Short mmCIF file of C-alpha atoms and ligand atoms in Angstrom, two decimals:
data_model
loop_
_atom_site.label_atom_id
_atom_site.label_comp_id
_atom_site.label_asym_id
_atom_site.label_seq_id
_atom_site.Cartn_x
_atom_site.Cartn_y
_atom_site.Cartn_z
CA UNK B 6 -1.48 -1.84 -21.11
CA UNK B 7 0.77 -4.82 -21.76
CA UNK B 8 2.73 -4.15 -18.58
CA UNK B 9 -0.31 -4.83 -16.41
CA UNK B 10 0.08 -8.56 -17.01
CA UNK B 11 1.41 -10.55 -14.10
CA UNK B 12 3.64 -13.61 -13.97
CA UNK B 13 2.80 -15.09 -10.59
CA UNK B 14 5.70 -17.53 -10.53
CA UNK B 15 8.13 -14.57 -10.55
CA UNK B 16 6.62 -12.83 -7.52
CA UNK B 17 8.73 -12.98 -4.35
CA UNK B 18 7.48 -9.87 -2.55
CA UNK B 19 3.96 -8.51 -2.21
CA UNK B 20 3.12 -5.13 -0.73
CA UNK B 21 0.29 -6.07 1.63
CA UNK B 22 -2.88 -3.98 1.55
CA UNK B 23 -3.10 -1.39 4.35
CA UNK B 24 -6.44 0.47 4.48
CA UNK B 25 -5.94 4.18 5.09
CA UNK B 26 -2.20 3.81 4.44
CA UNK B 27 -1.22 2.17 1.12
CA UNK B 28 -2.88 4.65 -1.20
CA UNK B 29 -1.80 5.52 -4.74
CA UNK B 30 0.99 7.81 -3.53
CA UNK B 31 2.33 5.22 -1.08
CA UNK B 32 2.54 2.66 -3.89
CA UNK B 33 4.21 5.10 -6.29
CA UNK B 34 6.86 5.82 -3.68
CA UNK B 35 7.61 2.09 -3.31
CA UNK B 36 8.27 1.98 -7.07
CA UNK B 37 10.41 5.12 -6.83
CA UNK B 38 12.63 3.14 -4.44
CA UNK B 39 13.02 0.50 -7.17
CA UNK B 40 10.97 -2.45 -5.92
CA UNK B 41 9.39 -4.72 -8.53
CA UNK B 42 6.98 -6.17 -5.95
CA UNK B 43 3.35 -6.99 -6.59
CA UNK B 44 1.41 -3.98 -5.31
CA UNK B 45 -2.01 -4.23 -3.70
CA UNK B 46 -4.61 -1.48 -3.31
CA UNK B 47 -6.25 -0.86 0.02
CA UNK B 48 -9.34 -3.02 0.40
CA UNK B 49 -12.15 -1.68 -1.76
CA UNK B 50 -15.69 -2.28 -0.57
CA UNK B 51 -17.72 -3.94 -3.31
CA UNK B 52 -20.88 -2.26 -1.94
CA UNK B 53 -19.23 1.14 -2.24
CA UNK B 54 -17.67 0.46 -5.66
CA UNK B 55 -20.96 -0.64 -7.22
CA UNK B 56 -22.44 2.73 -6.19
CA UNK B 57 -19.39 4.85 -6.93
CA UNK B 58 -17.03 3.30 -9.51
CA UNK B 59 -14.85 6.47 -9.60
CA UNK B 60 -14.07 6.56 -5.87
CA UNK B 61 -10.66 7.99 -4.88
CA UNK B 62 -9.61 4.63 -3.44
CA UNK B 63 -9.49 3.22 -6.98
CA UNK B 64 -6.74 5.73 -7.98
CA UNK B 65 -3.70 4.00 -9.43
CA UNK B 66 -0.79 4.74 -11.70
CA UNK B 67 0.64 2.55 -14.45
CA UNK B 68 4.08 2.40 -12.80
CA UNK B 69 2.40 0.34 -10.06
CA UNK B 70 1.97 -2.69 -12.30
CA UNK B 71 1.78 -5.51 -11.47
CA UNK B 72 -1.11 -4.30 -9.31
CA UNK B 73 -3.76 -6.33 -7.48
CA UNK B 74 -7.03 -4.64 -6.62
CA UNK B 75 -8.35 -6.02 -3.33
CA UNK B 76 -12.09 -6.43 -2.88
CA UNK B 77 -14.01 -6.90 0.34
CA UNK B 78 -17.63 -8.02 0.51
CA UNK B 79 -19.82 -11.08 0.81
CA UNK B 80 -22.37 -10.71 -1.98
CA UNK B 81 -21.59 -12.73 -5.10
CA UNK B 82 -23.25 -10.26 -7.49
CA UNK B 83 -21.58 -7.15 -6.03
CA UNK B 84 -18.15 -8.78 -5.76
CA UNK B 85 -18.42 -9.98 -9.36
CA UNK B 86 -19.67 -6.63 -10.65
CA UNK B 87 -16.81 -4.90 -8.79
CA UNK B 88 -14.23 -7.24 -10.31
CA UNK B 89 -15.66 -6.44 -13.74
CA UNK B 90 -15.41 -2.68 -13.05
CA UNK B 91 -11.75 -3.07 -12.02
CA UNK B 92 -10.71 -5.62 -14.65
CA UNK B 93 -9.55 -3.09 -17.29
CA UNK B 94 -7.01 -1.65 -14.81
CA UNK B 95 -6.10 -4.65 -12.64
CA UNK B 96 -3.29 -7.19 -13.03
CA UNK B 97 -5.32 -9.41 -10.74
CA UNK B 98 -8.04 -9.40 -8.09
CA UNK B 99 -7.41 -10.25 -4.43
CA UNK B 100 -10.29 -11.21 -2.13
CA UNK B 101 -10.09 -10.01 1.46
CA UNK B 102 -10.97 -12.81 3.89
CA UNK B 103 -8.71 -11.53 6.65
CA UNK B 104 -9.86 -8.11 7.85
CA UNK B 105 -10.61 -8.40 11.60
CA UNK B 106 -12.25 -4.99 12.09
CA UNK B 107 -15.65 -5.17 13.79
CA UNK B 108 -17.54 -2.97 11.35
CA UNK B 109 -16.31 -5.25 8.53
CA UNK B 110 -16.95 -8.65 10.15
CA UNK B 111 -20.45 -7.77 11.41
CA UNK B 112 -21.67 -7.74 7.82
CA UNK B 113 -20.03 -11.11 7.12
CA UNK B 114 -17.06 -9.58 5.26
CA UNK B 115 -13.29 -9.90 5.75
CA UNK B 116 -12.27 -12.59 8.24
CA UNK B 117 -15.96 -13.47 8.82
CA UNK B 118 -15.81 -15.09 5.35
CA UNK B 119 -13.74 -17.84 6.95
CA UNK B 120 -16.97 -18.95 8.63
CA UNK B 121 -18.63 -19.31 5.23
CA UNK B 122 -16.07 -21.15 3.07
CA UNK B 123 -18.63 -22.19 0.46
CA UNK B 124 -19.63 -18.57 -0.08
CA UNK B 125 -15.96 -17.55 -0.36
CA UNK B 126 -15.47 -20.24 -3.03
CA UNK B 127 -18.64 -19.21 -4.88
CA UNK B 128 -17.45 -15.58 -4.99
CA UNK B 129 -14.05 -16.70 -6.25
CA UNK B 130 -15.58 -18.92 -8.94
CA UNK B 131 -17.98 -16.22 -10.07
CA UNK B 132 -15.14 -13.67 -10.40
CA UNK B 133 -13.02 -16.19 -12.30
CA UNK B 134 -15.92 -17.02 -14.62
CA UNK B 135 -16.56 -13.36 -15.41
CA UNK B 136 -13.11 -11.78 -15.46
CA UNK B 137 -10.03 -13.00 -17.31
CA UNK B 138 -7.56 -12.30 -14.51
CA UNK B 139 -5.79 -14.29 -11.79
CA UNK B 140 -7.60 -14.23 -8.44
CA UNK B 141 -5.97 -14.67 -5.04
CA UNK B 142 -7.31 -14.74 -1.49
CA UNK B 143 -5.79 -13.30 1.69
CA UNK B 144 -6.96 -14.79 4.98
CA UNK B 145 -6.07 -15.59 8.59
CA UNK B 146 -5.78 -18.82 10.58
CA UNK B 147 -9.47 -18.76 11.39
CA UNK B 148 -11.97 -16.65 13.29
CA UNK B 149 -10.86 -17.78 16.77
CA UNK B 150 -8.20 -20.25 17.93
CA UNK B 151 -10.99 -22.84 18.41
CA UNK B 152 -12.15 -22.32 14.82
CA UNK B 153 -8.79 -22.53 13.02
CA UNK B 154 -9.75 -23.76 9.55
CA UNK B 155 -7.07 -22.20 7.34
CA UNK B 156 -6.04 -25.51 5.78
CA UNK B 157 -9.56 -26.66 4.80
CA UNK B 158 -10.41 -23.10 3.76
CA UNK B 159 -7.35 -22.83 1.49
CA UNK B 160 -7.86 -26.30 0.00
CA UNK B 161 -11.42 -25.39 -0.93
CA UNK B 162 -10.20 -22.15 -2.53
CA UNK B 163 -7.53 -24.03 -4.45
CA UNK B 164 -10.18 -26.43 -5.72
CA UNK B 165 -12.36 -23.46 -6.68
CA UNK B 166 -9.55 -22.02 -8.84
CA UNK B 167 -7.54 -19.62 -6.65
CA UNK B 168 -4.23 -18.69 -8.29
CA UNK B 169 -2.45 -18.19 -4.96
CA UNK B 170 -3.17 -17.51 -1.32
CA UNK B 171 -1.63 -15.27 1.32
CA UNK B 172 -1.80 -16.32 4.97
CA UNK B 173 -1.55 -13.82 7.81
CA UNK B 174 -0.91 -16.38 10.51
CA UNK B 175 -3.01 -14.87 13.29
CA UNK B 176 -6.65 -15.56 14.12
CA UNK B 177 -9.29 -12.86 13.85
CA UNK B 178 -9.59 -12.72 17.64
CA UNK B 179 -5.90 -11.95 17.95
CA UNK B 180 -6.36 -8.86 15.78
CA UNK B 181 -2.70 -7.70 15.72
CA UNK B 182 -1.59 -9.04 19.13
CA UNK B 183 0.97 -11.82 19.62
CA UNK B 184 3.06 -13.03 16.71
CA UNK B 185 2.21 -14.33 13.26
CA UNK B 186 2.74 -18.09 13.63
CA UNK B 187 4.94 -18.89 10.64
CA UNK B 188 4.97 -22.62 11.53
CA UNK B 189 1.35 -22.70 10.33
CA UNK B 190 2.32 -21.15 7.02
CA UNK B 191 4.72 -24.06 6.63
CA UNK B 192 1.88 -26.53 7.33
CA UNK B 193 -0.29 -24.83 4.73
CA UNK B 194 2.46 -24.73 2.14
CA UNK B 195 2.80 -28.51 2.40
CA UNK B 196 -0.91 -29.01 1.74
CA UNK B 197 -1.33 -26.84 -1.39
CA UNK B 198 -0.19 -27.01 -4.99
CA UNK B 199 -0.79 -23.29 -5.66
CA UNK B 200 1.74 -20.75 -4.32
CA UNK B 201 1.49 -19.62 -0.71
CA UNK B 202 2.70 -16.19 0.43
CA UNK B 203 3.70 -15.63 4.04
CA UNK B 204 2.40 -12.60 5.91
CA UNK B 205 2.78 -11.12 9.36
CA UNK B 206 5.66 -9.50 11.23
CA UNK B 207 8.16 -9.44 8.37
CA UNK B 208 9.92 -6.14 9.00
CA UNK B 209 13.55 -6.75 8.08
CA UNK B 210 15.64 -8.51 5.44
CA UNK B 211 16.53 -11.16 8.02
CA UNK B 212 12.84 -11.72 8.89
CA UNK B 213 12.04 -12.29 5.20
CA UNK B 214 14.83 -14.82 4.73
CA UNK B 215 14.08 -16.60 8.00
CA UNK B 216 10.38 -16.80 7.18
CA UNK B 217 10.96 -18.25 3.70
CA UNK B 218 13.57 -20.72 4.96
CA UNK B 219 11.14 -21.84 7.64
CA UNK B 220 7.94 -21.98 5.61
CA UNK B 221 9.06 -22.75 2.03
CA UNK B 222 6.47 -20.19 0.92
CA UNK B 223 6.96 -18.75 -2.56
CA UNK B 224 7.33 -15.25 -1.18
CA UNK B 225 6.55 -12.74 1.51
CA UNK B 226 3.78 -10.17 1.89
CA UNK B 227 4.89 -7.07 3.80
CA UNK B 228 2.59 -4.48 5.34
CA UNK B 229 3.51 -2.33 8.33
CA UNK B 230 7.26 -2.66 7.78
CA UNK B 231 6.99 -0.40 4.73
CA UNK B 232 5.57 2.47 6.79
CA UNK B 233 8.50 4.83 7.22
CA UNK B 234 10.76 3.02 4.75
CA UNK B 235 9.68 2.77 1.12
CA UNK B 236 12.95 1.01 0.27
CA UNK B 237 12.12 -2.10 2.33
CA UNK B 238 10.48 -4.15 -0.48
CA UNK B 239 13.44 -3.47 -2.82
CA UNK B 240 15.99 -4.26 -0.13
CA UNK B 241 14.18 -7.54 0.62
CA UNK B 242 14.07 -8.46 -3.09
CA UNK B 243 17.82 -7.77 -3.44
CA UNK B 244 18.55 -9.90 -0.40
CA UNK B 245 16.33 -12.82 -1.39
CA UNK B 246 17.23 -12.83 -5.10
CA UNK B 247 20.91 -11.84 -5.09
CA UNK B 248 21.97 -12.23 -1.46
CA UNK B 249 22.95 -8.54 -1.43
CA UNK B 250 22.37 -6.82 1.91
CA UNK B 251 21.38 -3.15 1.72
CA UNK B 252 21.32 -1.25 4.99
CA UNK B 253 18.24 0.56 6.29
CA UNK B 254 18.10 4.21 5.13
CA UNK B 255 19.64 6.66 7.61
CA UNK B 256 17.68 9.45 9.27
CA UNK B 257 18.40 11.96 6.53
CA UNK B 258 17.05 9.67 3.78
CA UNK B 259 14.01 8.81 5.93
CA UNK B 260 13.28 12.50 6.41
CA UNK B 261 13.67 13.03 2.68
CA UNK B 262 11.12 10.22 2.11
CA UNK B 263 8.78 11.77 4.69
CA UNK B 264 8.98 15.22 3.11
CA UNK B 265 8.17 13.84 -0.32
CA UNK B 266 5.34 11.70 1.06
CA UNK B 267 3.89 14.77 2.80
CA UNK B 268 4.31 16.99 -0.27
CA UNK B 269 2.50 14.50 -2.52
CA UNK B 270 -0.35 13.84 -0.08
CA UNK B 271 -0.89 17.59 0.37
CA UNK B 272 -0.88 18.03 -3.39
CA UNK B 273 -3.42 15.23 -3.75
CA UNK B 274 -5.76 15.91 -0.79
CA UNK B 275 -5.17 19.58 -0.06
CA UNK B 276 -3.20 20.89 2.93
CA UNK B 277 -5.79 20.30 5.68
CA UNK B 278 -6.52 16.65 4.81
CA UNK B 279 -2.99 15.82 3.65
CA UNK B 280 -1.41 17.06 6.89
CA UNK B 281 -4.00 15.17 8.95
CA UNK B 282 -3.51 11.97 6.90
CA UNK B 283 0.25 12.06 7.44
CA UNK B 284 0.00 12.08 11.26
CA UNK B 285 -0.10 8.28 11.46
CA UNK B 286 3.24 8.00 9.65
CA UNK B 287 5.54 10.18 11.80
CA UNK B 288 6.38 7.56 14.48
CA UNK B 289 7.54 5.17 11.77
CA UNK B 290 9.83 7.66 10.01
CA UNK B 291 11.53 8.94 13.16
CA UNK B 292 11.57 5.73 15.20
CA UNK B 293 15.40 5.72 15.33
CA UNK B 294 15.47 8.94 17.38
CA UNK B 295 15.91 8.66 21.16
CA UNK B 296 13.45 11.52 21.72
CA UNK B 297 11.05 10.36 18.99
CA UNK B 298 7.96 10.76 21.18
CA UNK B 299 8.73 14.44 21.85
CA UNK B 300 8.99 15.17 18.13
CA UNK B 301 5.95 13.01 17.35
CA UNK B 302 3.81 15.13 19.72
CA UNK B 303 5.07 18.30 18.07
CA UNK B 304 4.55 17.02 14.51
CA UNK B 305 0.99 15.80 15.09
CA UNK B 306 0.02 19.16 16.53
CA UNK B 307 0.97 21.08 13.37
CA UNK B 308 -1.49 22.10 10.68
CA UNK B 309 0.64 23.49 7.87
CA UNK B 310 3.14 21.76 5.62
CA UNK B 311 5.67 24.58 6.00
CA UNK B 312 5.75 24.23 9.83
CA UNK B 313 6.26 20.47 9.52
CA UNK B 314 9.17 20.95 7.12
CA UNK B 315 10.76 23.38 9.61
CA UNK B 316 10.55 20.83 12.43
CA UNK B 317 11.96 18.11 10.16
CA UNK B 318 14.87 20.37 9.21
CA UNK B 319 15.48 21.08 12.89
CA UNK B 320 15.53 17.34 13.64
CA UNK B 321 18.03 16.84 10.84
CA UNK B 322 20.30 19.64 11.94
CA UNK B 323 20.35 18.34 15.53
CA UNK B 324 20.84 14.68 14.66
CA UNK B 325 23.16 14.48 11.71
C1 LIG Y 1 -3.76 -0.09 9.30
C2 LIG Y 1 -3.91 -1.44 8.66
C3 LIG Y 1 -4.75 -1.58 7.56
C4 LIG Y 1 -4.91 -2.83 6.96
N1 LIG Y 1 -5.71 -2.94 5.86
C5 LIG Y 1 -5.84 -4.15 5.22
C6 LIG Y 1 -6.62 -4.27 4.04
O1 LIG Y 1 -7.17 -3.31 3.51
N2 LIG Y 1 -6.72 -5.52 3.50
C7 LIG Y 1 -6.09 -6.62 4.04
O2 LIG Y 1 -6.20 -7.72 3.50
N3 LIG Y 1 -5.34 -6.50 5.14
C8 LIG Y 1 -5.17 -5.30 5.72
N4 LIG Y 1 -4.37 -5.19 6.81
C9 LIG Y 1 -3.58 -6.35 7.24
C10 LIG Y 1 -2.20 -6.32 6.57
O3 LIG Y 1 -2.30 -6.44 5.16
C11 LIG Y 1 -1.29 -7.45 7.09
O4 LIG Y 1 -1.97 -8.67 6.88
C12 LIG Y 1 -0.99 -7.32 8.58
O5 LIG Y 1 -0.66 -5.99 8.91
C13 LIG Y 1 0.17 -8.24 8.97
O6 LIG Y 1 1.30 -8.00 8.16
P1 LIG Y 1 2.50 -7.01 8.62
O7 LIG Y 1 2.99 -7.51 9.95
O8 LIG Y 1 3.53 -7.12 7.54
O9 LIG Y 1 1.93 -5.64 8.74
C14 LIG Y 1 -4.22 -3.96 7.46
C15 LIG Y 1 -3.38 -3.82 8.56
C16 LIG Y 1 -3.22 -2.58 9.16
C17 LIG Y 1 -2.30 -2.45 10.33
#
């Protein structure tokens, strides 16, 4: 598996981890639309992985390389054991110190790790000592605005051996409200020698360029913007690397993407679960429609793939 090796200095675009969204099929579709970005799995609980090393969340495909497996947890032994389980398949390991969700932070995981920087560094060091792979860390500005410690946190991680960091420039208390404060990514970039990747609210080619011009980060990490447009990472790469602007896919291409996404999820999970899983994606695929909410309500009420395809064909015939 030579192709699993990663050259960090060449990475400009990272597909950000999205739990419940960026599964194996999602990542394969990004590659189908030609991006060479660094892919990231959804966060994988180290507690869960140690009990069930074959869990579905670990599914991957070789075309996804370079591929980071993201781990969440706060126990040195379990995080290290998990990294060892994943090492044969991973291009690198990413440690989640940014997840704001209550059920994650109550156990001291995700963004709660920003309150225990020494523990975060010890986990990083232990993974690096036991696994011959690059290790990165993704985090936020801090737990609350009064506890913003992203610079000290990142410096400690750099000292502990982190290969790069990704900053989602919101605090944990903000969850997803407000805006990612890119000016703080710029401050962090100035303080570190290792590469910094900018995350939060990068949804267009212009956003990516503006963010990099402003922050001097090595690259961008894109999450929600990819929902409903698998070509976004490729279009951003083309724009950043070659200054070539590729327009957003039109409705007919988006519906083609949606149909394929649905077909593959149904194939993978079965019709009942696949159809249910896809409900969160419809608003993103059909956002350009004036009457998107009407169609969204119809689509989420359907239970069979065939019925969904019929509605999508009707949308296409009425809008193209
Ligand atoms: C539904 C959802 C799931 C997410 N899951 C993860 C995750 O598993 N690991 C992680 O580090 N961040 C996760 N995030 C945060 C994103 O990776 C990213 O930091 C955030 O959405 C901001 O970037 P964006 O504006 O490009 O989406 C998640 C965000 C959302 C909305």
